[in-house]
């Protein structure tokens, strides 16, 4: 599939058919994820791969799936055959940036203009989402705000932050969420060519 077609087709998928994901397909998606860039090549992005049905069900329970179902939404997490927990370990960056080629001449770690560990995790996420489309699959992302208790369930150490959960599988029916029905923002509000666009006159 052409790269631009992969980009065009990518949508957050929250409903899956029961088909499992063949292990060689999953391995190709994981290999794509491992190609993500990272600041100083610190590689502080971590993934926990969960395919066991009972464990996926437990994750879905912890994320409060039953509340969504009670509100008339389709089960999302419990039906997705693969869960990838997207995590980052900030200390991987501090350790890397204290190495001789990165540390300041006075021996201090450089100040961080932004928390690069979150940027890098976003790069990993994007590669997974696109690699899934290339494999004819769909992927969705649930933010970490719903994942309390999942770290403990999976033995994720306390210094590792769980940023969210990527679901993978064969897409079922695509239903737009309320935020998606808002439609895209006017391009001139978000794409600034040459200099920041002034806000439109109201
Ligand atoms: C950082 C991040 C967090 C998100 N969290 C959630 C979430 O918790 N639940 C959800 O249904 N969608 C979540 N989404 C998906 C967005 O709602 C979705 O990407 C957006 O509406 C645009 O739709 P599209 O990705 O299908 O183009 C998240 C996306 C990102 C990038």
mmCIF file of C-alpha atoms and ligand atoms in Angstrom:
data_model
loop_
_atom_site.group_PDB
_atom_site.id
_atom_site.type_symbol
_atom_site.label_atom_id
_atom_site.label_comp_id
_atom_site.label_asym_id
_atom_site.label_seq_id
_atom_site.Cartn_x
_atom_site.Cartn_y
_atom_site.Cartn_z
ATOM 1 C CA UNK A 1 0.000 0.000 0.000
ATOM 2 C CA UNK A 2 1.286 3.488 -0.831
ATOM 3 C CA UNK A 3 2.379 5.503 2.191
ATOM 4 C CA UNK A 4 -0.121 8.302 1.464
ATOM 5 C CA UNK A 5 -2.902 5.694 1.291
ATOM 6 C CA UNK A 6 -1.822 4.282 4.668
ATOM 7 C CA UNK A 7 -2.071 7.800 6.113
ATOM 8 C CA UNK A 8 -5.434 8.430 4.458
ATOM 9 C CA UNK A 9 -6.962 5.203 5.777
ATOM 10 C CA UNK A 10 -5.770 5.526 9.367
ATOM 11 C CA UNK A 11 -8.620 6.115 11.809
ATOM 12 C CA UNK A 12 -8.979 5.253 15.474
ATOM 13 C CA UNK A 13 -10.753 1.889 15.530
ATOM 14 C CA UNK A 14 -12.816 1.091 18.628
ATOM 15 C CA UNK A 15 -14.696 -1.955 17.370
ATOM 16 C CA UNK A 16 -13.089 -5.235 16.287
ATOM 17 C CA UNK A 17 -14.072 -8.509 14.670
ATOM 18 C CA UNK A 18 -13.169 -11.631 16.691
ATOM 19 C CA UNK A 19 -10.345 -12.719 14.295
ATOM 20 C CA UNK A 20 -6.980 -13.028 15.999
ATOM 21 C CA UNK A 21 -3.865 -11.255 14.710
ATOM 22 C CA UNK A 22 -1.351 -13.756 13.246
ATOM 23 C CA UNK A 23 1.862 -13.714 15.262
ATOM 24 C CA UNK A 24 4.025 -12.832 12.226
ATOM 25 C CA UNK A 25 1.808 -9.796 11.556
ATOM 26 C CA UNK A 26 2.053 -8.704 15.187
ATOM 27 C CA UNK A 27 5.831 -9.125 15.074
ATOM 28 C CA UNK A 28 6.060 -6.889 11.972
ATOM 29 C CA UNK A 29 4.034 -4.180 13.717
ATOM 30 C CA UNK A 30 6.243 -4.438 16.805
ATOM 31 C CA UNK A 31 9.361 -4.242 14.614
ATOM 32 C CA UNK A 32 7.963 -1.014 13.101
ATOM 33 C CA UNK A 33 7.354 0.356 16.614
ATOM 34 C CA UNK A 34 10.966 -0.343 17.578
ATOM 35 C CA UNK A 35 12.123 1.857 14.658
ATOM 36 C CA UNK A 36 10.792 4.988 16.362
ATOM 37 C CA UNK A 37 13.261 7.824 16.912
ATOM 38 C CA UNK A 38 14.133 8.924 20.447
ATOM 39 C CA UNK A 39 16.043 11.846 21.938
ATOM 40 C CA UNK A 40 19.724 10.906 22.179
ATOM 41 C CA UNK A 41 18.579 7.433 21.098
ATOM 42 C CA UNK A 42 17.654 6.923 24.741
ATOM 43 C CA UNK A 43 14.941 4.441 23.687
ATOM 44 C CA UNK A 44 12.841 5.100 26.733
ATOM 45 C CA UNK A 45 9.663 3.930 25.033
ATOM 46 C CA UNK A 46 8.417 0.590 26.356
ATOM 47 C CA UNK A 47 5.583 -1.661 25.176
ATOM 48 C CA UNK A 48 3.814 -4.446 27.054
ATOM 49 C CA UNK A 49 2.126 -6.830 24.614
ATOM 50 C CA UNK A 50 -0.981 -8.612 25.910
ATOM 51 C CA UNK A 51 -2.852 -11.226 23.875
ATOM 52 C CA UNK A 52 -4.140 -13.534 26.637
ATOM 53 C CA UNK A 53 -7.978 -13.226 26.585
ATOM 54 C CA UNK A 54 -8.456 -13.342 30.385
ATOM 55 C CA UNK A 55 -5.860 -10.635 30.880
ATOM 56 C CA UNK A 56 -7.395 -8.443 28.159
ATOM 57 C CA UNK A 57 -10.763 -8.849 29.819
ATOM 58 C CA UNK A 58 -9.287 -7.784 33.166
ATOM 59 C CA UNK A 59 -7.733 -4.710 31.511
ATOM 60 C CA UNK A 60 -11.105 -3.869 29.984
ATOM 61 C CA UNK A 61 -12.732 -4.170 33.429
ATOM 62 C CA UNK A 62 -10.119 -1.929 35.032
ATOM 63 C CA UNK A 63 -10.641 0.638 32.255
ATOM 64 C CA UNK A 64 -14.370 0.703 33.037
ATOM 65 C CA UNK A 65 -15.582 -0.825 29.773
ATOM 66 C CA UNK A 66 -18.866 -1.934 31.393
ATOM 67 C CA UNK A 67 -19.805 1.746 31.991
ATOM 68 C CA UNK A 68 -19.375 2.436 28.262
ATOM 69 C CA UNK A 69 -21.399 -0.618 27.319
ATOM 70 C CA UNK A 70 -24.154 0.454 29.746
ATOM 71 C CA UNK A 71 -24.283 3.759 27.825
ATOM 72 C CA UNK A 72 -24.944 1.867 24.567
ATOM 73 C CA UNK A 73 -21.386 1.795 23.181
ATOM 74 C CA UNK A 74 -19.812 -1.358 21.744
ATOM 75 C CA UNK A 75 -17.269 -3.233 23.892
ATOM 76 C CA UNK A 76 -13.904 -1.946 22.697
ATOM 77 C CA UNK A 77 -10.976 -3.243 24.736
ATOM 78 C CA UNK A 78 -12.253 -6.730 25.596
ATOM 79 C CA UNK A 79 -12.881 -7.528 21.913
ATOM 80 C CA UNK A 80 -9.556 -6.275 20.568
ATOM 81 C CA UNK A 81 -7.314 -9.357 20.155
ATOM 82 C CA UNK A 82 -4.119 -7.456 20.975
ATOM 83 C CA UNK A 83 -3.409 -4.835 23.630
ATOM 84 C CA UNK A 84 -0.161 -2.881 23.564
ATOM 85 C CA UNK A 85 0.472 -0.839 26.689
ATOM 86 C CA UNK A 86 2.457 2.217 25.666
ATOM 87 C CA UNK A 87 4.823 3.255 28.451
ATOM 88 C CA UNK A 88 7.816 5.490 28.993
ATOM 89 C CA UNK A 89 10.584 5.488 31.544
ATOM 90 C CA UNK A 90 11.812 9.033 32.141
ATOM 91 C CA UNK A 91 14.914 7.788 33.942
ATOM 92 C CA UNK A 92 16.149 6.177 30.685
ATOM 93 C CA UNK A 93 16.542 9.760 29.382
ATOM 94 C CA UNK A 94 18.302 11.106 32.466
ATOM 95 C CA UNK A 95 20.675 8.139 32.415
ATOM 96 C CA UNK A 96 21.421 8.687 28.707
ATOM 97 C CA UNK A 97 21.908 12.457 29.059
ATOM 98 C CA UNK A 98 24.398 11.960 31.890
ATOM 99 C CA UNK A 99 26.655 10.021 29.497
ATOM 100 C CA UNK A 100 29.882 11.719 28.356
ATOM 101 C CA UNK A 101 28.661 12.756 24.871
ATOM 102 C CA UNK A 102 25.535 14.392 26.258
ATOM 103 C CA UNK A 103 26.404 15.811 29.665
ATOM 104 C CA UNK A 104 27.255 19.550 29.998
ATOM 105 C CA UNK A 105 30.950 20.428 30.424
ATOM 106 C CA UNK A 106 30.240 21.246 34.098
ATOM 107 C CA UNK A 107 28.986 17.681 34.588
ATOM 108 C CA UNK A 108 25.341 18.736 34.939
ATOM 109 C CA UNK A 109 22.508 17.255 32.911
ATOM 110 C CA UNK A 110 21.137 19.724 30.348
ATOM 111 C CA UNK A 111 17.733 21.218 31.147
ATOM 112 C CA UNK A 112 14.896 19.626 29.201
ATOM 113 C CA UNK A 113 13.033 22.110 26.943
ATOM 114 C CA UNK A 114 10.090 19.697 26.833
ATOM 115 C CA UNK A 115 9.680 16.167 28.238
ATOM 116 C CA UNK A 116 11.056 14.300 25.216
ATOM 117 C CA UNK A 117 9.926 10.951 26.649
ATOM 118 C CA UNK A 118 6.336 11.888 25.759
ATOM 119 C CA UNK A 119 7.281 13.030 22.245
ATOM 120 C CA UNK A 120 9.144 9.781 21.654
ATOM 121 C CA UNK A 121 6.206 7.694 22.863
ATOM 122 C CA UNK A 122 4.016 9.630 20.407
ATOM 123 C CA UNK A 123 6.400 8.632 17.598
ATOM 124 C CA UNK A 124 6.097 4.991 18.659
ATOM 125 C CA UNK A 125 2.320 5.285 18.764
ATOM 126 C CA UNK A 126 2.178 6.731 15.252
ATOM 127 C CA UNK A 127 4.343 3.954 13.819
ATOM 128 C CA UNK A 128 2.067 1.330 15.375
ATOM 129 C CA UNK A 129 -1.074 3.026 14.055
ATOM 130 C CA UNK A 130 0.335 3.238 10.522
ATOM 131 C CA UNK A 131 1.920 -0.226 10.520
ATOM 132 C CA UNK A 132 -1.464 -1.671 11.542
ATOM 133 C CA UNK A 133 -3.138 -0.059 8.517
ATOM 134 C CA UNK A 134 -0.449 -1.392 6.205
ATOM 135 C CA UNK A 135 -1.205 -4.894 7.527
ATOM 136 C CA UNK A 136 -4.917 -4.421 6.764
ATOM 137 C CA UNK A 137 -5.693 -4.047 10.477
ATOM 138 C CA UNK A 138 -7.044 -1.229 12.591
ATOM 139 C CA UNK A 139 -5.711 0.303 15.780
ATOM 140 C CA UNK A 140 -7.144 2.520 18.478
ATOM 141 C CA UNK A 141 -5.705 4.472 21.380
ATOM 142 C CA UNK A 142 -7.127 4.853 24.850
ATOM 143 C CA UNK A 143 -5.453 7.510 26.953
ATOM 144 C CA UNK A 144 -3.775 6.569 30.224
ATOM 145 C CA UNK A 145 -6.379 8.382 32.352
ATOM 146 C CA UNK A 146 -8.518 5.197 32.318
ATOM 147 C CA UNK A 147 -5.761 2.712 33.078
ATOM 148 C CA UNK A 148 -5.316 2.896 36.825
ATOM 149 C CA UNK A 149 -4.434 -0.556 38.197
ATOM 150 C CA UNK A 150 -3.232 -1.904 34.837
ATOM 151 C CA UNK A 151 0.410 -1.219 35.686
ATOM 152 C CA UNK A 152 0.091 -3.328 38.848
ATOM 153 C CA UNK A 153 -1.702 -6.125 36.950
ATOM 154 C CA UNK A 154 1.133 -6.356 34.416
ATOM 155 C CA UNK A 155 4.031 -5.924 36.849
ATOM 156 C CA UNK A 156 5.048 -2.563 35.381
ATOM 157 C CA UNK A 157 7.508 -0.935 37.813
ATOM 158 C CA UNK A 158 6.356 2.278 39.538
ATOM 159 C CA UNK A 159 8.965 4.454 37.778
ATOM 160 C CA UNK A 160 7.490 3.493 34.385
ATOM 161 C CA UNK A 161 4.550 5.627 33.287
ATOM 162 C CA UNK A 162 1.657 3.969 31.454
ATOM 163 C CA UNK A 163 0.678 6.502 28.778
ATOM 164 C CA UNK A 164 -2.127 4.601 27.142
ATOM 165 C CA UNK A 165 -3.331 1.439 25.511
ATOM 166 C CA UNK A 166 -3.179 0.644 21.801
ATOM 167 C CA UNK A 167 -5.718 -1.909 20.572
ATOM 168 C CA UNK A 168 -5.071 -3.901 17.389
ATOM 169 C CA UNK A 169 -7.282 -6.132 15.306
ATOM 170 C CA UNK A 170 -9.497 -6.482 12.279
ATOM 171 C CA UNK A 171 -11.737 -3.415 12.172
ATOM 172 C CA UNK A 172 -15.436 -3.867 12.730
ATOM 173 C CA UNK A 173 -17.986 -1.116 12.323
ATOM 174 C CA UNK A 174 -16.479 2.380 12.510
ATOM 175 C CA UNK A 175 -18.588 4.706 14.605
ATOM 176 C CA UNK A 176 -17.632 8.339 15.016
ATOM 177 C CA UNK A 177 -17.176 9.649 18.554
ATOM 178 C CA UNK A 178 -18.615 12.996 19.594
ATOM 179 C CA UNK A 179 -15.229 14.714 19.222
ATOM 180 C CA UNK A 180 -14.762 13.262 15.734
ATOM 181 C CA UNK A 181 -18.167 14.549 14.647
ATOM 182 C CA UNK A 182 -16.899 18.105 15.331
ATOM 183 C CA UNK A 183 -14.977 17.884 12.044
ATOM 184 C CA UNK A 184 -11.535 19.267 11.264
ATOM 185 C CA UNK A 185 -10.513 22.807 12.301
ATOM 186 C CA UNK A 186 -10.001 25.315 9.460
ATOM 187 C CA UNK A 187 -6.508 24.675 8.144
ATOM 188 C CA UNK A 188 -5.385 28.313 8.576
ATOM 189 C CA UNK A 189 -5.976 28.017 12.327
ATOM 190 C CA UNK A 190 -3.417 25.233 12.671
ATOM 191 C CA UNK A 191 -1.079 25.428 9.679
ATOM 192 C CA UNK A 192 1.070 28.558 9.882
ATOM 193 C CA UNK A 193 3.125 29.252 6.765
ATOM 194 C CA UNK A 194 6.116 31.549 7.089
ATOM 195 C CA UNK A 195 4.820 33.078 10.345
ATOM 196 C CA UNK A 196 2.012 32.559 12.864
ATOM 197 C CA UNK A 197 -1.339 33.371 11.247
ATOM 198 C CA UNK A 198 -3.299 36.126 12.995
ATOM 199 C CA UNK A 199 -6.623 34.924 14.414
ATOM 200 C CA UNK A 200 -9.526 35.420 11.952
ATOM 201 C CA UNK A 201 -11.599 38.601 12.460
ATOM 202 C CA UNK A 202 -14.854 37.678 14.225
HETATM 203 C C1 LIG B 1 -2.973 11.315 22.947
HETATM 204 C C2 LIG B 1 -4.299 10.775 22.489
HETATM 205 C C3 LIG B 1 -5.213 10.319 23.427
HETATM 206 C C4 LIG B 1 -6.435 9.798 23.003
HETATM 207 N N1 LIG B 1 -7.268 9.275 23.942
HETATM 208 C C5 LIG B 1 -8.417 8.705 23.548
HETATM 209 C C6 LIG B 1 -9.258 8.077 24.504
HETATM 210 O O1 LIG B 1 -8.946 8.016 25.693
HETATM 211 N N2 LIG B 1 -10.410 7.542 24.055
HETATM 212 C C7 LIG B 1 -10.763 7.563 22.733
HETATM 213 O O2 LIG B 1 -11.831 7.056 22.396
HETATM 214 N N3 LIG B 1 -9.971 8.125 21.792
HETATM 215 C C8 LIG B 1 -8.811 8.698 22.169
HETATM 216 N N4 LIG B 1 -7.980 9.270 21.224
HETATM 217 C C9 LIG B 1 -8.368 9.259 19.803
HETATM 218 C C10 LIG B 1 -8.845 10.622 19.311
HETATM 219 O O3 LIG B 1 -10.132 10.900 19.799
HETATM 220 C C11 LIG B 1 -8.829 10.588 17.778
HETATM 221 O O4 LIG B 1 -7.514 10.403 17.335
HETATM 222 C C12 LIG B 1 -9.374 11.871 17.155
HETATM 223 O O5 LIG B 1 -10.739 12.020 17.493
HETATM 224 C C13 LIG B 1 -9.245 11.888 15.631
HETATM 225 O O6 LIG B 1 -9.807 10.732 15.057
HETATM 226 P P1 LIG B 1 -8.932 9.766 14.093
HETATM 227 O O7 LIG B 1 -7.699 9.396 14.855
HETATM 228 O O8 LIG B 1 -9.830 8.596 13.801
HETATM 229 O O9 LIG B 1 -8.595 10.560 12.872
HETATM 230 C C14 LIG B 1 -6.761 9.771 21.623
HETATM 231 C C15 LIG B 1 -5.823 10.235 20.682
HETATM 232 C C16 LIG B 1 -4.606 10.701 21.108
HETATM 233 C C17 LIG B 1 -3.598 11.147 20.072
#
